[in-house]
Structures are given as C-alpha cells and as structure tokens.
Amino acid sequence: MSNSIESVSREHRLFPPSEQFIHHATISGMAAYEALCEEAALNYEGFWGRLARQHVLWREPFTQVLDESNAPFYKWFADGKLNVSWNCLDRNVDAGRGDKTAFIFEGDDGAVTQINYRDLLARVCKFANALRDQGIKKGDRVIIYLPLSIEGVVAMQACARIGAIHSVVFGGFSAKSLEERIIDAGAVAVVTADGQFRGGKILPLKATVDEGIALAGKKSTIRTVIVIQRTGAEIHMEHGRDQWWHHLEVGQSETCEPEWVDAEHPLFILYTSGSTGKPKGVQHSSGGYLLFARLTMLWTFDVKPDDVFWCTADIGWITGHTYVAYGPLVCGATTLIFEGVPTWPNAGRFWEMIDRHKVNTFYTAPTAIRALIKASETDPETHPRNYNLDSLRLLGTVGEPINPEAWIWYYTEVGRSRCPVVDTFWQTETGGHVITPLPGVTPLVPGSCTLPFPGVQVAVVDEAGHELEWGKGGSLVITRPWPAMIRTIWGDPERFRKSYFPDELGRNLYLAGDGAVRDSKTGYFTIMGRIDDVLNVSGHRLGTMEIESALVSNPLVAEAAVVGRPDDVTGEAICAFVVLKRSRPEGEDALSMANELRNWVAKEIGALAKPKDIRFGDNLPKTRSGKIMRRLLRSLAKGDEIAQDVSTLENPAILEQLKQTA
Ligand code: PRX
C-alpha cells in the first residue's frame, strides 16, 4: 500500500469548482456543505428525518427516524409507509411531467426509442398487474435476467409496485450462477428475454435460464418464466411455466394500485462477491434507499429538470439500480440507456451518443475511460476531440480507483476542462455515494474521491478500530448507520454481522473492505483498493475464492490459487496459479489447457471471471503450516523481484515454474 500512498501524495493539481457550478449548483460553496455536515453532527436523526420528509413521498408518515435497538440491524423510518414506484412514476405524472421523456433507449444497432413518464407508468402498471395475475405477491422474489433495456427497468419498477423483491442478475453470468441465485433467493419467477444484442452479436439468455433452472432441479422454486421477445431467436418455451411478456400484457389495465409497504420492506436483493464463500445477497430497504438515491442525484450529480443523464452501467450492477432504475426517476430526469458496448462499431460510440442525445451528465467507469484512451491512440478518429461534446456539464466515475492520468484525460479531452469530474466512491452495500465531490463545492484532486457525502460519517482506522491520523493508510469504515445501508445478507444475518461489523473493531463500525488514506492537509480520501480477497476487474467485483472453487471443480485440477495483478486497462487482472492432477503441461499443451480452464470458469461463473493469466506448477508455494503464500503469488503475478523470505518453501524450484504464464 505504501507505494500508492506516495504516488497519491505527489498529486498536487487542484481544480476548484467553476463559477457556473458555484452559482447554480443545488449545494453551492463549501460553507453550504459544511453547514449540512454540521447539522448532521449536531442532530443526526433530525438531519435525516428532515430530508426524508422533504424528499420522499410517504403514504403514512414515520414517527421514528432511526432504530438502533438491534444494531447492526438498523431500521430507518420504520413505521413510515410508501411505495417506491409511486415515488418514481405517479409523483412525476401527478406533478405535470407526464409528457417528459423518462428514457431514451439506443439499441446496439443504433435504433432509438423514447418513453415518457405517463407511458412508463402505464407500462409498469400493466406489467405489475400481469405479475399479480401470475400469483406473484408482496415479498416474493423475482429474478430479472435481462439486457439493459426499458423493459428491464419496467420489470424492476413493476416488482416495486407490488412489493415483490427483485434480484437482477447481470446477463453475463452463467447458468450455474443463476442456479445459485435462484436457490439462495428462493425465487418464484424469472423475467428474461429470448436473447440480447451486444457488439453486433446475438447472445442467448433464455437458454441460460432453462439450464439454470434445470441445474437447480428439485431445489428450484421457479413457477413462472416471463420472456421478452427481443432478438426473435428460436427458443424453447416450457409448457405451463414459460409465458411471453407481450401475451401477459394483453388486456391488462394501465393503472395498478401500489402495494403500500413499510420503509424497511426489502426493495431488492443484489448478489455481490465477498472474500469468502458464495456471492452474498445484499438486501436493500425501500425508504432509506430511495431517499439516498434521490439525494445523491440532486447533490452529487446536481441534476436539473432539463438534464439528459447518462449512467453507462448495466442494471445488473448496483450502479444501474441506483443511477438508472431508481435515482433518475425519483428526480424526474431524462435518462439515456444503451444496449451495446462502447467499442462497437467503433470506440467513438460514447462520444457520438453524447452528441446525438445532447447528454449533460455522463457517468462511467475508469476501465471504460482507459480502454477508450487506448483505442483513440490506435484509431485517432475515435478521439473525443472529433466530436461535439458541448452539451456536457458534468462527468462522473465509479467502480474502481481512477489513476490521475486517466482522470486528466477525461477532464481535458472529454470535459474540455469545463466539466467537473465527480469520482464517486461507494459499494453495492452502501446503496449510493458515500465519499464524493459535490460539483459546486469541492476543489477536485485527480485520483481522490475527496470528502464524505453530507451526513455520512467516514473514517480510516487501524486493525483495532482506532481512528488514524491523516496521512496514515488504514481501513475505511463508516462509523454511523446511514439510510441506504445494506440491511442484511439475504438468509444469512450472521454472515452480515461478521462480514461488515466484525467484533475486532470493537464497536459497530461498518467495514468497507477497502484501504484508504486521508491527505494530511486537506483530509481528502483516496481509496487504495480492496484489502480483502476481493478483486476489481473492469469495475466488476469478484472473489478470489469463487474463482478458485470454480477452477478446482474441474476434474483435472488438483489445486488453484487466484490473485490480482495490476492491469493498464482493467485495473486489476485475474491471475490463476494451477496444479493439475496430471503432470505439469508445457508449451502448446499448456496453452490449450489454459484455454480449457478459462472456458470452464466462464461456464461456472461467467465470462467476466475468466483468468487473464494462468500459470501451471507442480505445486503451490506454501508456508510450513500449509498456508498458500498469497503475497508471494501476488509478487509473481506482477513480475516483481521476490523480496519475501522463501527459505521455508519445500520446493523452491516451483517459483521458476510459476514465473511463466501459459
Ligand atoms: O473497491 C471499491 C471499488 O468498488 C468496490 C465496490 O464494488 P461494487 O460493490 O461492485 O460497487 C461498484 C459500484 C459502486 C469498492 O469496495 N470502488 C467503487 N467506487 C470507487 C472504488 N474504488 C475507488 N474509487 C471509487 N470511486
């Protein structure tokens, strides 16, 4: 960690907020920010209670803001009743925004569809009624396995309308991953499509769902599979179980009485990777989550009534939940959604789309920026300078640390040195931004996510939970509960407590799992990356253990260890060290074996988990007590000189073997 800390403290460039933002931003000037922080410090519950009353529509008001009696299972606004879809849709239509465009959808092939708030509400109601007709009711779990599409959001909002709990599974996950999630969530239905278009190709979805349900066998609780016709591909429809979406919608009413739920009613479960075991089902609430989605849209993105907002994340990730499916709608914004990939038909696609749709706020991941920098070097025509990006007002990044070079390129080449870059730090578990600049407030430093979102109490602590002085690297924690926090891990409250509120920290501190340091002068936070066994590859979160289990489930593999190594484009790359049950492969044999294992991992988890490097050894380096020396493997993966003491290794020759990538 120390190297990165040095490189961070070398970053002295400072970008103060522009006059335009200082004058027009919702939160304008450091004094306004500090006043909010002070209000929260003086009266924490009063602060959040005031905001919840101002920003969320309640069917029945809450009387208690925060219930800490069963910490860390906190409850927010617990006796308040609301409906999230009513807040996102009816609220806008009732306020006279029915004609306003809610979504602009651009397909992989460039075809554009728009839907306004009134029609979106009607579609959500029709689908919600269809779900009710299928016997789906409040509290039931519904898996959504769809491409990024208007229908994807309709499905999520329809679940919210009837109080069903959705669990969106990213379309790149395998049948095996679906199987695990179906069983863990005890889901009663899956909403999917015949297939999806990506980068000019057609990819199957329904076939993967069929396989996932088949794998779950008797453990599957799925009664209904609802299928959208998207590609027109030939698919199998299981009699009595599978239904076409467009058939179910026929004759459905365009109104649907919302299910009024308690603020703590789960809105969704989203699976994410941890350092141990299977992915965990992060459970979010309705009231607190919605409040935070709205506040972060208003304060971090400074969303304005006429803004066109574009968050490039898929609805399969938390970013697509908060900043595609819920946040923009609860603010009545217009959101662009894009089915395809940034590099098809060429790497100018994002810039061309910003111009075509006159996007004002653009929010993407550092890995996409780095890939597009690279592409613009090989194909200068795709460089952003060739496009009209005048509509842009604000830029954002999320998902992984952004290196200062990529930040500067984004700021100067895309934002033309006019648009602030908000580097938003948050997690699936936090529900929304927890450390982030505010564009009318915070002087920006490339590579730093700067200061806490107003009200959120963040600190850097040592292993015993003691706060460290600024300038010292440690573990990032959140010291007070916040409204959008994870409520539990679905079906495993004990794992929730142990993972996020470990006893070692002494009191109920939320452990983020990231290393961080505060600048010794400004107190700005810089995130150093995960300090647990979680990898961040292209902004996608993966557990090393998950990939190891996938590898060892292959009958040819005796043992496997997975670590991350730095990568110029994807941030981190997966490097797997593998011992086979047969002799160590070499040359061509090793190459084909490595490919076989990559495909195996893709089948077990999804293509996003394929190891980039695979190295074969006769053994793995272990300590005397038999523990794999992961730090040594990390050095090997990086190609560093071995600085560790290796005298205890049984067979030092394996180090030479493990230096070579197949
Ligand atoms: O390591 C941090 C990194 O992404 C992790 C959370 O991943 P996930 O739950 O998939 O959510 C990603 C989108 C919110 C964090 O623990 N991370 C996220 N944003 C940043 C970041 N690292 C540095 N800077 C960020 N802005």
XYZ file of C-alpha atoms and ligand atoms in Angstrom:
688
model
C 0.000 0.000 0.000
C 2.857 2.397 0.772
C 3.924 2.865 -2.890
C 0.486 4.006 -3.872
C 0.291 6.350 -0.921
C 3.461 8.049 -2.135
C 2.151 8.373 -5.639
C -1.048 9.871 -4.270
C 0.694 12.482 -2.206
C 2.617 13.534 -5.327
C -0.665 14.616 -6.883
C -0.942 18.340 -6.190
C -3.120 19.576 -9.026
C -6.265 21.184 -7.739
C -9.356 22.015 -9.786
C -11.672 24.424 -7.984
C -15.390 24.410 -8.851
C -16.332 26.581 -11.795
C -18.235 29.846 -11.418
C -21.157 28.231 -13.207
C -21.449 25.456 -10.612
C -20.812 27.766 -7.695
C -23.742 29.884 -8.830
C -26.179 27.256 -9.999
C -25.498 24.067 -8.050
C -28.075 22.859 -5.545
C -25.353 22.711 -2.905
C -23.192 25.692 -3.609
C -19.973 26.572 -1.851
C -18.004 24.923 0.947
C -19.965 26.811 3.600
C -23.210 25.178 2.459
C -21.554 21.746 2.549
C -20.136 22.380 5.998
C -23.497 23.573 7.241
C -25.073 20.270 6.187
C -22.276 18.280 7.823
C -22.697 20.290 10.987
C -26.445 19.826 11.020
C -25.867 16.061 10.825
C -23.205 16.166 13.526
C -25.425 18.106 15.918
C -28.599 16.164 15.358
C -28.077 13.063 13.252
C -31.633 11.809 13.334
C -33.055 15.293 12.896
C -30.948 15.739 9.767
C -32.020 12.515 8.073
C -35.587 12.871 9.276
C -35.856 16.343 7.772
C -34.501 15.121 4.435
C -36.726 12.053 4.401
C -39.799 14.221 4.955
C -38.734 16.670 2.261
C -37.626 14.245 -0.413
C -39.709 11.099 -0.130
C -43.480 10.873 -0.542
C -44.942 8.945 2.372
C -48.320 7.301 2.320
C -48.118 7.211 6.087
C -45.501 9.349 7.828
C -42.845 7.785 10.058
C -42.591 8.707 13.707
C -39.130 7.303 14.439
C -36.113 8.108 12.259
C -33.551 5.528 13.344
C -33.991 2.431 15.445
C -30.657 1.167 16.758
C -32.072 -1.253 19.301
C -30.946 -4.313 17.385
C -27.660 -2.975 15.972
C -26.161 -3.625 13.463
C -29.602 -4.483 12.094
C -30.606 -0.851 11.889
C -34.038 0.361 10.903
C -34.777 3.673 9.251
C -38.176 5.410 9.145
C -39.571 2.011 10.149
C -43.246 2.848 10.719
C -43.500 5.001 7.580
C -45.331 3.523 4.590
C -44.594 4.232 0.963
C -44.232 2.699 -2.455
C -41.041 3.216 -4.441
C -42.630 3.025 -7.897
C -45.292 5.519 -6.813
C -42.456 7.856 -5.785
C -40.683 7.376 -9.110
C -43.636 7.493 -11.517
C -47.006 8.727 -10.208
C -45.178 11.521 -8.426
C -43.903 12.905 -11.760
C -47.101 12.344 -13.709
C -49.142 13.980 -10.930
C -46.771 16.944 -10.965
C -47.490 17.563 -14.648
C -44.395 15.823 -16.023
C -46.303 13.057 -17.819
C -45.084 14.187 -21.240
C -41.500 14.408 -20.164
C -39.158 11.772 -21.582
C -38.151 9.300 -18.902
C -35.900 7.104 -21.024
C -34.145 7.389 -24.341
C -33.085 3.924 -25.379
C -30.435 3.376 -28.018
C -30.134 -0.186 -29.255
C -26.915 -1.914 -30.221
C -27.901 -1.263 -33.859
C -28.446 2.456 -33.235
C -32.268 2.367 -33.282
C -33.681 4.867 -30.774
C -36.902 4.547 -28.741
C -38.225 7.016 -26.191
C -40.783 6.688 -23.464
C -42.331 9.472 -21.398
C -43.327 9.313 -17.740
C -47.032 8.749 -18.461
C -46.367 5.808 -20.783
C -43.737 4.399 -18.476
C -46.229 4.443 -15.607
C -48.796 2.705 -17.828
C -46.293 0.020 -18.862
C -45.179 -0.559 -15.286
C -48.810 -0.859 -14.153
C -49.654 -3.328 -16.936
C -46.682 -5.487 -16.108
C -47.336 -5.211 -12.376
C -50.908 -6.429 -12.994
C -49.521 -9.253 -15.122
C -47.190 -10.270 -12.291
C -50.112 -10.258 -9.854
C -52.085 -12.446 -12.274
C -49.236 -14.930 -12.118
C -49.788 -15.130 -8.387
C -46.723 -13.053 -7.553
C -47.247 -11.051 -4.400
C -45.588 -8.865 -1.825
C -42.347 -10.369 -0.524
C -41.946 -12.905 -3.359
C -38.544 -12.892 -5.037
C -38.322 -12.334 -8.785
C -35.087 -12.831 -10.720
C -34.568 -10.402 -13.577
C -32.114 -11.662 -16.199
C -32.424 -9.067 -18.922
C -30.252 -6.849 -21.043
C -30.073 -3.145 -20.295
C -33.423 -2.064 -21.686
C -36.562 -0.109 -20.908
C -38.234 -3.449 -20.160
C -35.530 -4.190 -17.597
C -36.459 -1.039 -15.688
C -40.185 -1.720 -16.201
C -39.708 -5.148 -14.625
C -37.850 -3.685 -11.636
C -40.397 -0.922 -11.113
C -43.294 -3.369 -11.515
C -41.843 -5.561 -8.762
C -41.504 -2.475 -6.563
C -45.110 -1.565 -7.309
C -46.472 -4.851 -5.979
C -43.910 -5.203 -3.194
C -42.148 -8.159 -4.837
C -38.387 -8.220 -4.209
C -36.334 -8.225 -7.376
C -32.923 -9.690 -7.799
C -31.334 -8.618 -11.055
C -28.663 -10.971 -12.343
C -26.225 -9.470 -14.858
C -26.718 -11.032 -18.307
C -23.042 -12.061 -18.423
C -23.435 -14.514 -15.538
C -23.622 -18.218 -16.309
C -26.388 -20.789 -15.809
C -24.531 -22.037 -12.739
C -24.561 -18.524 -11.210
C -28.274 -18.273 -11.962
C -28.866 -21.620 -10.313
C -27.141 -20.460 -7.112
C -29.121 -17.228 -7.018
C -32.457 -18.924 -7.762
C -31.915 -21.317 -4.872
C -30.490 -18.791 -2.437
C -33.243 -16.254 -3.060
C -35.990 -18.900 -3.235
C -37.264 -17.028 -6.293
C -40.713 -17.800 -7.714
C -40.256 -16.237 -11.159
C -37.641 -15.232 -13.696
C -38.084 -12.406 -16.170
C -35.799 -12.811 -19.171
C -35.534 -12.300 -22.942
C -35.082 -14.621 -25.883
C -31.631 -13.095 -26.250
C -29.664 -9.883 -26.356
C -27.687 -7.851 -28.875
C -24.182 -6.826 -27.938
C -21.458 -5.559 -30.218
C -23.294 -6.793 -33.310
C -23.740 -10.299 -31.902
C -26.793 -12.116 -30.581
C -26.281 -13.721 -27.191
C -28.697 -16.213 -25.638
C -30.441 -15.527 -22.330
C -33.482 -17.788 -22.197
C -31.413 -20.913 -22.893
C -29.205 -19.991 -19.932
C -32.278 -19.574 -17.723
C -33.547 -23.023 -18.790
C -30.187 -24.503 -17.894
C -30.035 -22.635 -14.579
C -33.468 -23.919 -13.538
C -32.562 -27.431 -14.681
C -29.358 -27.326 -12.639
C -31.340 -26.262 -9.576
C -33.550 -29.331 -10.135
C -35.771 -30.060 -7.160
C -34.374 -27.075 -5.280
C -35.836 -24.699 -7.853
C -38.831 -22.737 -6.610
C -39.473 -21.113 -10.006
C -43.099 -21.345 -11.134
C -43.094 -18.825 -13.983
C -40.618 -17.654 -16.580
C -41.645 -14.496 -18.419
C -39.907 -13.945 -21.738
C -39.474 -10.752 -23.735
C -39.120 -11.088 -27.468
C -36.005 -9.113 -28.336
C -33.896 -10.942 -30.915
C -36.537 -13.232 -32.401
C -34.196 -16.199 -31.873
C -35.738 -19.658 -31.801
C -36.135 -20.690 -28.138
C -37.720 -23.441 -26.118
C -40.911 -22.476 -24.230
C -41.751 -24.845 -21.402
C -45.466 -25.547 -21.385
C -47.161 -24.404 -18.199
C -44.122 -22.473 -16.977
C -42.962 -20.071 -19.692
C -45.021 -17.109 -20.863
C -44.405 -14.386 -23.401
C -44.348 -10.912 -21.823
C -46.426 -9.469 -24.702
C -49.124 -12.114 -24.187
C -49.338 -11.453 -20.456
C -49.737 -7.716 -21.027
C -52.764 -8.108 -23.297
C -55.885 -6.705 -21.684
C -54.070 -5.528 -18.550
C -55.199 -2.269 -17.023
C -52.905 0.735 -17.253
C -53.474 1.508 -13.617
C -52.369 -0.554 -10.667
C -52.882 0.278 -7.020
C -49.445 0.271 -5.400
C -48.729 -2.089 -2.537
C -48.035 0.189 0.441
C -45.017 -1.211 2.205
C -43.085 -0.360 5.359
C -39.952 1.680 4.799
C -37.875 -1.359 5.764
C -39.586 -3.677 3.278
C -36.837 -5.119 1.039
C -36.824 -3.412 -2.350
C -34.239 -5.747 -3.822
C -31.514 -8.278 -3.265
C -28.379 -7.896 -5.330
C -25.715 -10.573 -5.250
C -22.129 -9.470 -4.946
C -18.812 -11.132 -4.228
C -17.222 -11.350 -0.842
C -13.871 -12.626 0.274
C -15.256 -15.995 1.330
C -17.814 -18.441 0.073
C -20.575 -17.874 -2.401
C -21.794 -14.441 -3.520
C -23.881 -12.726 -0.876
C -27.373 -11.395 -1.401
C -27.149 -7.761 -0.341
C -30.600 -6.746 0.889
C -31.718 -3.142 0.499
C -34.668 -1.312 2.002
C -37.372 0.795 0.337
C -37.433 4.116 2.224
C -33.816 4.747 3.169
C -32.528 3.515 -0.170
C -34.884 5.758 -2.114
C -34.004 8.802 -0.035
C -30.328 8.299 -0.737
C -30.873 7.645 -4.452
C -32.655 10.976 -4.699
C -30.246 12.995 -2.569
C -27.155 11.755 -4.396
C -28.778 12.534 -7.761
C -29.568 16.055 -6.547
C -26.338 16.810 -4.717
C -23.599 14.803 -6.436
C -24.979 14.981 -9.962
C -26.718 18.287 -9.345
C -29.478 17.004 -11.601
C -31.592 19.753 -13.157
C -35.109 19.468 -14.630
C -33.948 19.560 -18.247
C -30.897 17.362 -17.868
C -30.211 14.342 -20.004
C -28.440 11.979 -17.664
C -26.364 9.038 -18.831
C -25.011 6.405 -16.489
C -23.469 3.663 -18.616
C -23.844 0.903 -16.003
C -25.932 -2.192 -16.616
C -28.970 -2.802 -14.408
C -27.207 -5.984 -13.288
C -24.962 -3.899 -11.005
C -25.758 -1.565 -8.126
C -24.815 1.476 -10.223
C -27.532 0.534 -12.683
C -30.005 0.159 -9.820
C -29.391 3.483 -8.140
C -28.455 5.619 -11.151
C -30.541 4.076 -13.947
C -33.616 2.405 -12.470
C -34.402 4.483 -9.354
C -32.400 7.698 -8.814
C -33.090 9.480 -12.113
C -36.794 8.582 -11.988
C -37.344 9.738 -8.429
C -35.899 13.063 -9.610
C -37.991 13.186 -12.782
C -34.891 13.225 -15.004
C -34.411 12.028 -18.577
C -32.035 9.084 -18.762
C -30.228 7.561 -21.686
C -29.810 3.803 -21.753
C -27.617 1.954 -24.202
C -27.820 -1.692 -25.065
C -24.413 -2.120 -26.676
C -20.713 -1.821 -25.899
C -18.538 1.328 -26.045
C -16.220 -0.035 -28.720
C -18.779 -1.102 -31.312
C -18.993 -0.286 -34.187
C -16.000 1.788 -33.073
C -14.583 3.401 -29.948
C -16.220 6.733 -30.762
C -19.650 5.335 -29.919
C -19.966 7.025 -26.493
C -18.879 10.428 -27.838
C -21.183 10.156 -30.804
C -24.085 9.277 -28.498
C -23.350 12.181 -26.145
C -23.723 14.497 -29.136
C -26.740 12.715 -30.629
C -28.728 12.803 -27.402
C -27.252 16.033 -26.012
C -26.154 14.360 -22.807
C -25.432 16.739 -19.895
C -24.126 14.340 -17.265
C -22.032 11.337 -18.168
C -21.151 8.708 -15.563
C -18.910 5.768 -16.388
C -16.129 3.533 -15.035
C -12.372 4.220 -15.148
C -11.863 0.964 -17.048
C -14.028 2.275 -19.921
C -12.092 5.539 -19.937
C -8.767 3.711 -20.064
C -9.975 1.430 -22.859
C -11.163 4.433 -24.868
C -7.879 6.296 -24.321
C -6.061 3.289 -25.737
C -8.463 2.959 -28.640
C -8.127 6.643 -29.520
C -4.384 6.199 -29.715
C -4.650 3.387 -32.252
C -7.596 4.879 -34.118
C -7.314 8.696 -33.798
C -10.698 9.156 -35.461
C -12.362 7.886 -32.318
C -10.677 10.529 -30.146
C -13.270 12.668 -28.323
C -11.810 15.834 -29.892
C -13.524 14.806 -33.143
C -16.973 15.015 -31.591
C -19.178 17.829 -30.421
C -19.390 17.402 -26.656
C -20.714 20.876 -25.874
C -23.797 19.525 -24.136
C -21.696 18.037 -21.294
C -21.861 19.769 -17.957
C -20.659 17.160 -15.501
C -18.642 13.939 -15.617
C -18.524 11.121 -13.106
C -16.590 7.937 -12.447
C -17.267 4.942 -10.264
C -16.293 1.384 -9.553
C -12.542 1.472 -9.021
C -9.745 3.882 -8.276
C -9.069 6.186 -11.215
C -5.421 6.843 -11.984
C -4.590 10.571 -12.258
C -3.565 10.247 -15.934
C -6.966 8.829 -16.914
C -8.677 11.469 -14.754
C -6.807 14.301 -16.523
C -7.613 12.859 -19.962
C -11.293 12.560 -19.037
C -11.309 16.101 -17.663
C -9.456 17.767 -20.545
C -10.382 15.684 -23.604
C -13.951 14.755 -22.758
C -14.922 17.572 -20.388
C -12.834 20.167 -22.290
C -11.613 21.447 -18.916
C -15.109 22.804 -18.282
C -16.834 19.908 -16.561
C -16.081 18.787 -13.018
C -15.284 15.085 -12.609
C -17.012 13.573 -9.604
C -15.073 10.483 -8.507
C -17.786 8.747 -6.514
C -16.774 6.085 -4.020
C -19.429 3.638 -2.928
C -20.352 -0.059 -2.955
C -23.228 -2.446 -3.564
C -23.681 -2.371 0.198
C -23.796 1.418 0.579
C -26.673 1.877 -1.884
C -25.347 5.234 -3.116
C -22.330 7.566 -2.979
C -20.637 7.757 0.404
C -17.468 9.695 -0.444
C -17.673 12.055 -3.383
C -17.007 15.586 -4.520
C -20.033 17.853 -4.948
C -19.600 19.866 -8.151
C -20.484 23.265 -6.685
C -18.432 22.717 -3.546
C -15.331 20.599 -3.756
C -11.992 21.525 -5.318
C -11.034 18.367 -7.214
C -7.816 16.388 -6.953
C -7.288 13.728 -9.640
C -7.461 10.260 -8.111
C -9.192 11.322 -4.901
C -12.867 10.829 -4.122
C -12.389 13.809 -1.765
C -14.911 14.205 1.086
C -17.853 12.340 2.618
C -21.344 12.847 1.253
C -23.119 15.186 3.709
C -24.222 13.255 6.762
C -22.179 10.130 6.095
C -19.596 9.539 8.833
C -16.446 8.009 7.375
C -13.077 7.290 8.985
C -9.784 5.496 8.413
C -8.946 3.144 11.276
C -6.304 0.643 12.334
C -6.951 -3.045 12.929
C -8.418 -2.378 16.365
C -10.825 0.234 15.061
C -8.912 3.303 16.312
C -9.050 6.292 14.032
C -5.710 7.041 12.371
C -4.226 10.446 11.902
C -4.432 11.936 8.419
C -1.674 10.773 6.098
C -1.677 7.224 7.528
C -3.154 4.430 5.436
C -5.666 2.086 7.053
C -9.056 0.531 6.743
C -12.082 2.503 5.586
C -15.081 2.368 7.914
C -18.411 4.120 8.235
C -18.951 4.965 11.856
C -22.707 5.609 11.935
C -25.547 3.817 10.150
C -26.811 5.658 7.067
C -30.246 5.355 5.411
C -29.224 3.414 2.276
C -27.012 0.889 4.006
C -27.291 -2.855 3.409
C -29.838 -4.299 5.864
C -28.629 -7.866 5.930
C -27.344 -10.665 3.741
C -30.398 -12.479 2.452
C -30.916 -15.571 4.579
C -27.657 -15.159 6.489
C -27.773 -12.455 9.169
C -24.773 -13.910 10.951
C -22.611 -13.578 7.856
C -23.826 -9.973 7.562
C -22.706 -9.190 11.093
C -19.368 -10.932 10.770
C -18.528 -9.506 7.337
C -19.410 -5.884 7.943
C -19.380 -5.339 11.704
C -16.534 -7.561 12.902
C -16.005 -7.728 16.658
C -12.296 -6.870 16.281
C -13.202 -3.281 15.518
C -14.623 -3.007 18.997
C -17.894 -1.266 18.235
C -20.393 -1.178 15.420
C -18.205 0.173 12.654
C -19.156 -0.736 9.103
C -16.074 -2.257 7.490
C -15.949 -1.313 3.806
C -13.190 -3.767 2.847
C -11.139 -1.023 1.214
C -7.863 0.551 2.242
C -7.859 4.330 2.359
C -5.753 7.299 3.346
C -6.675 10.896 4.089
C -4.500 13.671 2.747
C -2.580 15.156 5.657
C -3.562 18.725 4.777
C -6.998 18.571 3.167
C -8.379 15.417 4.757
C -9.354 14.216 1.283
C -9.845 10.486 0.984
C -8.009 8.345 -1.519
C -9.118 4.753 -1.895
C -6.249 2.287 -2.153
C -8.300 -0.724 -3.299
C -9.617 -3.788 -1.549
C -7.811 -5.141 1.454
C -9.702 -8.415 1.467
C -9.682 -11.199 -1.115
C -11.966 -9.347 -3.471
C -10.759 -8.400 -6.945
C -11.938 -5.495 -9.014
C -11.660 -6.332 -12.694
C -13.029 -3.670 -15.038
C -15.047 -2.380 -12.099
C -16.603 -5.827 -11.608
C -16.278 -7.315 -8.213
C -15.108 -10.931 -7.930
C -13.978 -13.055 -5.009
C -10.689 -14.932 -5.408
C -12.268 -17.874 -3.592
C -15.163 -18.040 -6.018
C -12.756 -18.333 -8.943
C -10.620 -20.848 -7.060
C -13.671 -23.007 -6.316
C -14.677 -22.828 -9.965
C -11.199 -23.959 -11.016
C -10.926 -26.838 -8.558
C -14.336 -28.124 -9.541
C -12.707 -29.061 -12.859
C -11.824 -32.777 -12.659
C -8.304 -32.133 -13.979
C -7.405 -29.557 -11.333
C -5.826 -30.551 -8.039
C -5.316 -27.116 -6.546
C -5.654 -23.477 -7.538
C -4.883 -20.064 -6.095
C -6.085 -16.808 -7.576
C -4.663 -13.334 -7.069
C -4.998 -9.985 -8.797
C -2.256 -8.090 -10.573
C -2.337 -4.503 -11.872
C -3.571 -4.052 -15.440
C -3.424 -0.859 -17.520
C -6.982 -1.137 -18.787
C -8.985 -3.352 -16.474
C -7.433 -2.001 -13.263
C -6.806 -5.484 -11.972
C -6.386 -8.706 -13.930
C -7.043 -12.210 -12.650
C -4.002 -14.429 -12.357
C -4.571 -18.101 -11.525
C -1.888 -20.497 -10.296
C -2.931 -24.048 -11.025
C -1.697 -27.500 -10.106
C -3.133 -30.263 -12.253
C -3.798 -33.825 -11.178
C -1.576 -34.893 -14.035
C 1.929 -33.703 -14.918
C 2.528 -30.005 -15.415
C 1.700 -29.007 -19.012
C 4.213 -27.072 -21.116
C 4.260 -25.273 -24.472
C 1.210 -25.850 -26.690
C -0.235 -28.245 -24.152
C -0.185 -25.523 -21.502
C -1.848 -23.043 -23.847
C -4.704 -25.341 -24.709
C -5.115 -26.415 -21.084
C -5.242 -22.750 -20.039
C -7.953 -22.047 -22.585
C -9.923 -25.029 -21.454
C -9.774 -23.735 -17.880
C -10.779 -20.212 -18.915
C -13.854 -21.597 -20.656
C -14.574 -23.713 -17.628
C -14.578 -20.640 -15.366
C -16.810 -18.824 -17.868
C -19.257 -21.706 -17.609
C -19.098 -21.834 -13.827
C -19.333 -18.082 -13.127
C -19.445 -16.044 -16.321
C -17.005 -14.749 -18.941
C -16.152 -11.783 -16.701
C -14.360 -14.156 -14.302
C -12.021 -15.735 -16.891
C -8.429 -15.558 -15.626
C -6.205 -13.476 -17.883
C -3.030 -15.299 -16.798
C -2.884 -18.973 -15.977
C 0.347 -20.425 -14.628
C 0.960 -24.097 -14.024
C 3.195 -25.509 -11.325
C 3.955 -28.886 -9.786
C 2.875 -27.330 -6.529
C 1.942 -24.020 -4.921
C 4.224 -22.106 -2.564
C 3.095 -22.796 0.988
C 4.226 -21.999 4.495
C 5.206 -24.837 6.829
C 1.719 -24.889 8.203
C 0.412 -25.433 4.682
C -0.952 -21.954 4.001
C -0.629 -20.702 0.460
C 1.774 -17.736 0.357
C -0.511 -15.307 -1.393
C 1.779 -12.329 -1.072
C 4.427 -14.274 -2.900
C 1.930 -15.193 -5.599
C 0.996 -11.516 -5.953
C 4.652 -10.613 -6.494
C 4.992 -13.412 -9.038
C 1.843 -12.288 -10.833
C 3.166 -8.733 -11.058
C 6.556 -9.927 -12.274
C 8.268 -8.325 -9.252
C 11.517 -9.472 -7.773
C 10.794 -11.859 -4.914
C 11.514 -9.918 -1.736
C 9.873 -12.331 0.680
C 11.690 -14.966 2.644
C 11.278 -18.202 0.713
C 13.593 -20.328 2.818
C 10.665 -22.268 4.225
C 9.482 -23.383 0.801
C 9.569 -27.108 0.335
C 10.359 -26.886 -3.339
C 11.884 -23.533 -4.361
C 12.071 -24.710 -7.982
C 8.349 -24.150 -8.340
C 8.970 -20.400 -8.174
C 10.708 -20.607 -11.555
C 7.769 -22.595 -12.956
C 5.241 -20.101 -11.637
C 7.002 -17.171 -13.270
C 5.803 -18.326 -16.680
C 2.351 -17.592 -17.996
C 0.822 -20.234 -20.257
O -13.080 -1.192 -4.001
C -14.091 -0.235 -4.097
C -14.434 -0.010 -5.552
O -15.506 -0.874 -5.839
C -15.880 -1.616 -4.673
C -17.363 -1.831 -4.643
O -17.735 -2.622 -5.731
P -19.262 -2.860 -6.053
O -19.961 -3.278 -4.833
O -19.312 -3.763 -7.217
O -19.807 -1.435 -6.441
C -19.245 -0.755 -7.511
C -20.083 0.448 -7.836
C -20.481 1.280 -6.695
C -15.391 -0.765 -3.543
O -15.254 -1.527 -2.367
N -14.824 1.371 -5.841
C -16.054 1.824 -6.140
N -16.025 3.138 -6.430
C -14.737 3.535 -6.291
C -13.965 2.413 -5.904
N -12.663 2.495 -5.663
C -12.074 3.704 -5.791
N -12.729 4.808 -6.182
C -14.049 4.780 -6.442
N -14.668 5.885 -6.830
